[in-house]
Structures are given as structure tokens and as C-alpha cells.
Coordinates of N, CA and C in Angstrom, one line a residue:
M1 N 0.8 -1.5 -0.2 CA 0.2 -0.3 0.3 C 0.8 1.4 -0.3
S2 N 0.4 2.2 -0.7 CA 1.7 2.9 -0.6 C 0.3 4.2 0.0
N3 N 2.3 5.4 0.4 CA 1.0 6.4 0.4 C 0.6 8.2 -0.3
V4 N -0.8 7.8 0.3 CA -1.5 8.9 -0.9 C -0.7 10.7 -0.4
L5 N -0.1 10.6 0.8 CA 0.6 12.1 1.3 C 2.4 12.9 0.8
P6 N 2.4 13.7 -0.1 CA 3.9 13.9 -0.3 C 4.6 13.6 1.0
A7 N 5.0 13.7 0.6 CA 6.7 13.7 2.2 C 6.3 15.0 2.6
G8 N 6.9 16.3 2.1 CA 6.7 17.4 2.8 C 5.2 17.7 3.9
A9 N 3.6 17.2 3.4 CA 3.0 16.7 3.5 C 2.7 15.6 4.9
R10 N 3.2 14.4 4.2 CA 3.8 13.8 5.9 C 4.0 14.1 7.2
K11 N 5.1 15.1 7.0 CA 6.2 15.7 8.0 C 5.2 16.6 8.7
E12 N 4.4 17.5 7.6 CA 4.0 18.5 9.0 C 2.7 17.8 9.7
V13 N 2.3 16.3 9.3 CA 0.9 15.2 10.4 C 2.2 14.9 11.0
W14 N 2.6 14.4 11.0 CA 3.9 13.4 12.2 C 4.3 14.9 12.8
R15 N 4.4 16.0 12.9 CA 5.0 17.0 13.8 C 3.8 17.1 14.3
F16 N 1.9 17.8 13.9 CA 1.1 17.8 13.6 C 0.7 16.9 15.2
H17 N 1.3 15.4 15.6 CA 0.5 14.5 16.0 C 1.8 14.7 16.6
R18 N 3.3 14.2 16.9 CA 3.7 14.2 18.4 C 3.6 16.0 18.4
G19 N 4.1 17.5 18.3 CA 3.0 18.0 19.5 C 2.1 18.3 20.3
R20 N 0.6 17.4 20.0 CA -0.4 16.6 20.4 C -0.1 15.6 21.4
F21 N 0.5 14.9 21.1 CA 1.1 13.9 22.5 C 2.7 14.6 23.6
I22 N 3.1 15.3 23.2 CA 3.3 15.3 24.2 C 3.0 16.3 24.7
F23 N 2.4 18.0 24.5 CA 0.7 18.6 25.2 C 0.2 17.5 26.2
V24 N 0.4 16.3 25.7 CA -1.5 15.4 26.4 C -0.5 14.5 27.4
G25 N 0.6 14.0 27.5 CA 1.6 14.0 28.3 C 2.6 14.4 28.8
S26 N 2.3 16.2 29.0 CA 2.9 17.0 29.8 C 1.3 17.4 31.2
L27 N 0.0 17.2 30.4 CA -0.9 16.9 30.9 C -1.3 16.0 32.1
V28 N -1.1 15.1 31.5 CA -1.5 14.2 32.5 C 0.1 13.5 33.4
L29 N 1.0 13.7 33.1 CA 2.2 14.4 34.1 C 2.1 15.8 35.2
L30 N 1.4 17.0 34.6 CA 0.9 18.6 35.5 C 0.0 17.1 36.5
S31 N -1.1 16.5 36.0 CA -2.0 16.1 36.6 C -2.2 15.6 38.0
G32 N -1.2 14.7 37.6 CA -0.4 13.4 38.2 C 0.9 14.1 39.4
A33 N 1.3 14.9 39.2 CA 2.1 15.8 40.7 C 1.0 16.7 41.4
L34 N 0.5 16.9 40.9 CA -0.9 17.9 41.5 C -2.1 17.0 42.5
L35 N -1.8 15.9 41.7 CA -2.8 14.3 42.9 C -1.7 14.3 44.0
A36 N -0.6 13.7 43.9 CA 0.1 13.6 44.6 C 0.5 15.2 45.2
L37 N 0.6 15.9 45.2 CA 0.9 17.2 45.9 C -0.7 17.2 47.1
L38 N -2.1 17.5 46.8 CA -2.8 16.6 47.1 C -3.6 16.3 48.2
S39 N -3.2 14.7 47.7 CA -2.8 13.7 49.1 C -1.8 14.1 50.3
L40 N -0.6 14.8 50.2 CA 0.5 14.6 51.2 C 0.2 16.1 51.7
L41 N -1.2 16.9 51.0 CA -1.6 18.2 51.6 C -1.9 18.3 53.3
P42 N -3.0 16.7 53.3 CA -2.8 17.0 54.9 C -1.8 15.8 56.2
S43 N -1.6 15.3 55.0 CA -0.3 15.0 56.0 C 0.3 15.7 56.8
V44 N 1.1 16.9 55.9 CA 2.0 18.6 56.4 C 1.3 19.2 57.4
L45 N 0.1 19.5 56.8 CA -0.7 20.0 58.0 C -1.2 19.1 58.9
T46 N -1.2 17.9 59.5 CA -1.4 17.2 60.3 C 0.2 17.7 61.3
I47 N 0.6 17.3 60.6 CA 2.6 17.2 61.1 C 2.5 19.4 61.8
R48 N 1.9 20.6 61.5 CA 1.8 21.7 61.5 C 1.4 21.9 62.9
A49 N 0.3 21.1 62.8 CA -0.3 20.8 64.1 C 0.2 20.9 65.6
Q50 N 1.0 19.3 65.1 CA 1.3 18.8 66.2 C 2.5 20.0 66.9
Q51 N 3.0 20.5 65.6 CA 4.2 21.3 66.2 C 3.2 23.0 66.7
A52 N 2.8 23.0 66.4 CA 1.9 23.8 67.0 C 1.1 22.8 68.8
A53 N 0.3 22.2 68.5 CA 0.6 22.0 69.3 C 1.2 21.6 70.8
L54 N 2.8 20.7 70.3 CA 3.4 21.0 71.3 C 4.2 22.3 71.7
S55 N 4.7 23.4 71.3 CA 5.0 24.4 71.1 C 4.3 25.0 72.3
E56 N 2.8 25.5 72.2 CA 1.2 25.6 73.6 C 1.9 24.5 75.1
A57 N 2.0 23.3 74.7 CA 2.2 22.9 75.4 C 3.5 23.1 76.1
T58 N 4.9 23.6 75.9 CA 5.6 23.9 76.2 C 6.0 25.0 77.0
D59 N 4.8 26.1 76.5 CA 4.2 27.1 77.7 C 3.9 27.1 79.2
I60 N 3.5 26.1 79.6 CA 2.8 25.5 80.9 C 3.5 25.6 81.8
T61 N 3.4 26.1 82.4 CA 4.5 26.4 83.5 C 4.4 25.9 84.6
L62 N 5.0 24.9 85.5 CA 4.9 24.0 86.3 C 6.6 24.7 88.1
P63 N 5.6 24.0 89.0 CA 6.3 24.8 90.3 C 8.0 24.1 89.5
A64 N 9.5 25.4 90.0 CA 10.7 24.8 89.4 C 11.8 24.0 90.3
D65 N 11.4 22.3 89.7 CA 13.2 21.1 90.3 C 14.2 21.9 90.1
P66 N 15.2 21.6 90.1 CA 16.1 22.0 88.3 C 16.6 20.1 88.6
E67 N 16.5 18.6 89.9 CA 16.5 17.9 89.1 C 15.7 17.3 88.4
N68 N 14.5 18.2 88.8 CA 12.9 17.3 87.3 C 13.2 17.9 86.5
E69 N 13.6 18.7 86.2 CA 13.4 20.0 85.0 C 12.7 19.1 83.6
K70 N 14.7 18.3 83.5 CA 13.9 17.4 81.6 C 12.8 16.5 81.9
D71 N 12.8 16.2 82.9 CA 11.5 14.7 83.5 C 10.2 15.4 82.6
R72 N 10.5 16.8 83.5 CA 9.2 17.5 83.2 C 8.9 17.7 81.7
G73 N 9.5 18.5 81.2 CA 9.3 18.7 79.9 C 9.3 17.4 78.9
D74 N 9.2 15.9 78.9 CA 9.2 14.6 78.2 C 7.7 14.9 78.4
I75 N 7.6 14.7 79.9 CA 5.8 14.5 80.9 C 4.9 15.6 80.0
L76 N 5.5 16.8 79.9 CA 5.2 17.4 78.5 C 4.4 17.3 77.5
R77 N 5.3 16.0 77.1 CA 5.5 16.6 75.4 C 4.2 15.5 74.9
A78 N 5.1 14.0 76.4 CA 4.0 14.0 76.3 C 2.9 13.5 76.9
Q79 N 2.3 13.9 78.0 CA 0.4 14.7 77.7 C 0.2 15.3 76.5
A80 N 1.0 16.1 75.4 CA 0.1 16.4 74.6 C 0.4 16.1 73.6
L81 N 0.9 14.6 73.2 CA 1.0 13.9 72.3 C 0.1 12.7 72.7
V82 N -0.1 12.8 73.7 CA -1.6 11.9 73.5 C -2.5 12.5 73.8
A83 N -3.2 13.4 74.4 CA -4.1 14.9 74.1 C -4.2 14.9 72.2
Q84 N -3.2 14.7 72.0 CA -3.0 15.7 70.1 C -4.0 13.8 70.0
F85 N -3.6 12.7 70.0 CA -3.9 11.8 69.2 C -5.5 10.8 69.7
S86 N -5.5 11.9 71.0 CA -6.7 10.9 71.8 C -8.0 10.7 70.1
P87 N -8.5 11.5 70.3 CA -9.4 12.4 69.0 C -9.5 11.0 67.8
M88 N -7.2 10.8 67.9 CA -7.8 9.8 66.7 C -7.9 7.6 67.3
S89 N -7.7 8.4 68.2 CA -7.9 6.2 68.6 C -9.3 6.3 68.3
S90 N -10.0 5.1 68.2 CA -11.3 4.6 68.5 C -11.4 4.7 69.9
S91 N -13.0 4.0 70.2 CA -13.2 4.4 71.3 C -13.2 2.6 72.0
T92 N -13.0 2.0 70.9 CA -13.1 0.4 71.4 C -11.2 0.1 71.7
A93 N -10.4 1.1 71.7 CA -8.9 0.9 71.9 C -8.8 0.8 73.9
P94 N -9.0 -0.1 74.1 CA -9.4 0.0 75.6 C -6.9 -0.4 75.2
A95 N -6.7 -0.8 75.8 CA -5.2 -0.2 75.5 C -4.7 0.9 75.9
L96 N -5.1 1.5 74.7 CA -4.8 2.9 74.9 C -5.2 3.3 76.5
E97 N -6.1 3.1 77.2 CA -7.0 3.4 78.2 C -5.9 2.8 79.1
A98 N -6.1 1.7 78.8 CA -4.7 1.1 79.8 C -3.6 1.9 80.2
I99 N -2.9 2.2 79.5 CA -1.6 2.7 79.1 C -1.6 4.1 80.1
L100 N -3.1 4.8 79.8 CA -3.1 6.3 81.1 C -3.9 5.8 82.2
A101 N -4.7 4.3 82.5 CA -4.4 4.8 83.6 C -3.1 3.9 84.7
A102 N -2.1 2.8 83.5 CA -0.7 3.3 84.1 C -0.9 4.5 84.6
L103 N 0.0 5.3 83.8 CA 0.2 6.3 84.3 C -0.3 7.5 85.0
R104 N -1.1 7.3 85.0 CA -2.2 8.4 85.4 C -1.7 8.1 87.4
A105 N -1.8 6.1 87.8 CA -1.3 5.6 89.3 C 0.2 6.0 89.1
R106 N 0.6 6.8 88.6 CA 2.4 7.1 88.9 C 2.6 7.5 90.0
P107 N 2.8 6.8 91.0 CA 3.0 8.2 92.5 C 4.8 8.7 92.3
A108 N 4.5 9.7 92.6 CA 5.6 11.0 92.7 C 6.9 10.7 92.1
G109 N 7.3 9.5 93.2 CA 8.8 9.4 93.1 C 9.4 8.7 92.1
A110 N 8.4 8.0 91.2 CA 8.7 7.7 90.2 C 8.6 8.1 88.7
S111 N 9.3 8.0 87.6 CA 9.7 8.3 86.5 C 9.1 7.3 84.9
V112 N 8.4 7.1 84.4 CA 8.0 6.1 83.6 C 9.3 6.8 82.6
D113 N 9.6 5.4 82.1 CA 11.3 6.5 80.6 C 10.7 5.2 79.4
D114 N 10.1 3.6 79.7 CA 9.7 3.4 78.6 C 8.7 2.7 78.9
I115 N 6.8 2.3 77.7 CA 6.0 0.7 77.9 C 6.1 1.1 76.4
R116 N 6.2 -1.1 76.5 CA 5.4 -2.2 75.6 C 4.1 -2.6 76.0
Y117 N 4.2 -2.5 74.3 CA 2.7 -3.1 74.5 C 2.5 -4.1 73.8
T118 N 2.2 -5.6 74.2 CA 3.0 -6.4 73.4 C 1.4 -6.9 72.8
T119 N 0.8 -7.9 72.0 CA -0.1 -8.8 72.0 C 0.0 -10.1 71.9
E120 N 1.9 -10.9 71.8 CA 1.7 -12.1 71.5 C 0.7 -13.2 73.2
D121 N 0.7 -14.2 73.3 CA 0.3 -15.3 74.1 C -0.4 -14.0 75.4
G122 N -1.9 -13.2 75.2 CA -2.6 -12.8 75.6 C -1.8 -11.5 75.7
S123 N -2.2 -10.1 76.2 CA -1.5 -8.5 75.8 C -1.3 -8.5 77.2
S124 N 0.0 -7.9 76.8 CA 0.0 -7.2 78.4 C 1.1 -6.3 77.5
I125 N 1.4 -5.3 79.7 CA 1.9 -3.9 78.6 C 3.2 -3.9 79.8
V126 N 4.8 -3.5 79.6 CA 5.4 -3.8 80.3 C 6.0 -2.5 80.6
I127 N 6.6 -2.1 81.7 CA 6.4 0.0 81.8 C 8.3 -0.8 82.3
N128 N 8.9 0.3 82.2 CA 10.2 0.9 82.6 C 9.7 1.6 82.9
G129 N 11.1 1.7 84.3 CA 11.6 3.5 84.4 C 12.4 3.2 86.1
T130 N 12.7 4.5 86.4 CA 13.0 4.3 87.7 C 12.3 5.2 88.7
A131 N 13.3 5.2 89.8 CA 11.8 5.9 91.7 C 13.1 6.2 92.1
A132 N 12.1 6.8 92.9 CA 13.4 7.3 93.4 C 13.6 6.2 95.1
N133 N 12.8 5.6 95.4 CA 13.2 5.2 96.6 C 11.8 2.9 96.6
R134 N 12.4 2.2 97.3 CA 11.1 1.1 96.9 C 10.1 1.6 97.6
A135 N 10.0 2.3 98.3 CA 8.8 3.1 98.6 C 7.2 3.2 97.4
S136 N 8.1 4.1 96.4 CA 7.8 4.1 95.4 C 7.4 3.2 94.3
I137 N 8.6 2.5 94.0 CA 7.8 1.1 93.3 C 6.8 0.3 93.8
S138 N 6.8 -0.2 95.0 CA 5.6 -0.2 95.6 C 4.1 0.1 95.7
A139 N 4.0 1.4 96.1 CA 3.3 2.0 95.8 C 2.8 2.2 94.8
Y140 N 3.9 2.4 92.8 CA 3.4 2.2 92.3 C 2.3 1.2 92.1
R141 N 3.1 -0.6 92.8 CA 2.4 -2.0 92.6 C 1.3 -1.9 92.6
E142 N 1.1 -1.3 93.7 CA -0.1 -1.4 95.0 C -0.9 -0.1 93.9
A143 N -1.1 0.5 93.1 CA -2.0 1.3 92.6 C -2.5 0.8 92.0
L144 N -1.7 0.3 91.1 CA -1.8 -0.4 89.4 C -3.0 -2.2 90.4
S145 N -2.4 -2.3 91.5 CA -3.2 -3.4 91.3 C -4.5 -4.1 91.7
A146 N -4.9 -1.9 92.2 CA -6.2 -2.3 91.9 C -6.9 -1.4 91.4
D147 N -6.3 -0.9 90.4 CA -7.3 -0.5 89.0 C -7.7 -1.7 88.3
P148 N -9.1 -1.8 88.0 CA -9.5 -3.1 87.6 C -9.2 -3.3 86.1
H149 N -8.5 -2.2 85.8 CA -8.1 -2.5 83.9 C -6.2 -3.7 83.7
F150 N -6.3 -3.6 85.1 CA -5.4 -4.8 85.1 C -5.8 -6.2 85.6
E151 N -6.0 -7.3 85.2 CA -5.9 -8.5 85.7 C -3.9 -9.1 87.0
N152 N -3.5 -9.1 86.4 CA -1.9 -8.9 86.8 C -1.3 -8.4 87.3
V153 N -0.4 -7.9 87.6 CA 0.9 -6.8 87.8 C 1.8 -7.5 88.4
S154 N 3.0 -7.1 88.0 CA 4.2 -8.2 88.5 C 5.4 -7.5 88.2
V155 N 6.4 -7.8 89.3 CA 7.9 -6.5 89.9 C 8.3 -7.5 90.1
P156 N 9.5 -7.6 89.4 CA 10.7 -8.6 89.8 C 11.2 -8.4 91.4
A157 N 11.7 -9.4 91.7 CA 12.5 -9.2 93.0 C 13.3 -8.1 93.2
G158 N 14.4 -8.0 92.4 CA 15.6 -7.9 92.5 C 15.0 -5.8 92.0
A159 N 14.1 -5.8 91.8 CA 13.4 -3.8 91.8 C 13.4 -3.7 93.1
F160 N 13.4 -4.5 94.0 CA 13.1 -4.2 95.3 C 14.6 -4.3 96.5
A161 N 15.2 -5.3 96.1 CA 16.6 -5.3 97.1 C 17.7 -4.2 96.4
G162 N 17.6 -3.2 95.7 CA 18.3 -2.6 95.3 C 18.1 -1.6 97.0
T163 N 18.8 -0.8 97.0 CA 19.2 0.4 98.0 C 18.2 2.1 97.3
E164 N 18.7 2.7 97.8 CA 17.5 4.2 97.7 C 17.9 4.7 96.9
G165 N 16.5 4.1 95.5 CA 16.6 4.4 93.7 C 17.2 3.0 92.6
G166 N 16.4 3.7 91.6 CA 16.9 2.1 90.6 C 16.0 2.1 90.1
R167 N 16.5 1.0 89.2 CA 15.4 1.0 88.1 C 14.2 0.4 87.7
F168 N 13.4 0.4 87.6 CA 12.1 -1.4 87.8 C 11.4 -1.3 86.7
S169 N 10.9 -2.8 87.0 CA 10.3 -3.4 85.5 C 9.0 -3.8 85.9
I170 N 7.9 -2.9 85.4 CA 6.4 -3.8 85.9 C 5.6 -4.1 84.5
T171 N 4.9 -5.1 84.9 CA 4.5 -6.1 83.6 C 2.7 -6.6 84.0
L172 N 2.3 -5.8 83.2 CA 0.9 -5.9 83.3 C 0.0 -6.6 82.4
T173 N -1.1 -7.6 82.9 CA -2.2 -8.2 81.6 C -3.0 -8.3 82.0
G174 N -4.1 -8.5 80.9 CA -5.5 -7.9 81.2 C -5.7 -8.3 79.5
A175 N -7.6 -7.6 79.1 CA -7.9 -7.8 78.5 C -8.1 -6.5 78.2
F176 N -6.8 -5.9 76.8 CA -6.7 -4.6 76.5 C -6.3 -4.7 75.3

């Protein structure tokens, strides 16, 4: 089959279609970029809102205690994060309620450094931290034992063996 168009006209037709192809391709790429930007926008706004909430939370004034100043800042940051994420968590998340109950039961002489939640072989929460003395650890264990969120509260005997102050680890089990 032979082409009925002369060579010059054929070049013009190909130039027209190539220009159209480049134009449509650029529109597709621009719309993809716009879609990516719009999909990332909620994440950016959430991060900005959290940063604003954290900066507002650090403006809270507490009584000055030089040895616990760093811990107070960490506690304020953690409370701000919990307040920020509470609306996002579902109302059927008993693990979050159990963790918050464990943090509320903490006595004045104890500070929590790490919380681990596992669901292997039943739900358990492990709380690691430091306490000013053995009485603080014992008071924390008793307060957690009285809480209905927890079925079993166990503290290794080594936490009570130290002298004044020291690290502790509390394992909480329950239906959360």
C-alpha cells in the first residue's frame, strides 16, 4: 500500500501528532503531580498542627525543680501527644485506656522511661522506669493492682533489692 500524501505533508502531519502527544503527556504528568501534592497536604497540615500544639504545651509553667526539669519537659510532651492522638484513636481501644490508667497511677517518686505493649500470648504492657526509693515502686505496684484494667501486676524482686533509687520493670496483663 502506498501513501497518498507527499513527503512534506507527511512530515507536517507527524509534527502535528508529535506536538499533540507531548502536550497530552505533559498534562497527564502535571495532573499526577497535582494529585500527589493534594494527597500529601493533609499530612503536612497534621504535622504543622502537632508542632503548634507541642509549642503551646511547653508554655505551661510548673513549679521549678532543677533535678526533674528534663523529666517535666518529657512529661509535658507526652501529655500533649496523648491529647493530640486521643481523638484519632477509636473508642474501642482498651489498650490506650489501660496505658493512660497506668500513667495516672504513677506516684510522685517514680518516672516512666519506656512502655511496651504486646499481644503475643495474651495482652501485656511492660513499664520500665526509675524510682526514688523502694516505697515508690511498691506504691506504684499497689495502685496498679487496685486498678480494674489489670488482671495481674508483677514486679521482679530485683527492683526491691536495691538501695535508694533504681530501675524497675512492671508487667501488666489483662483483657486490653
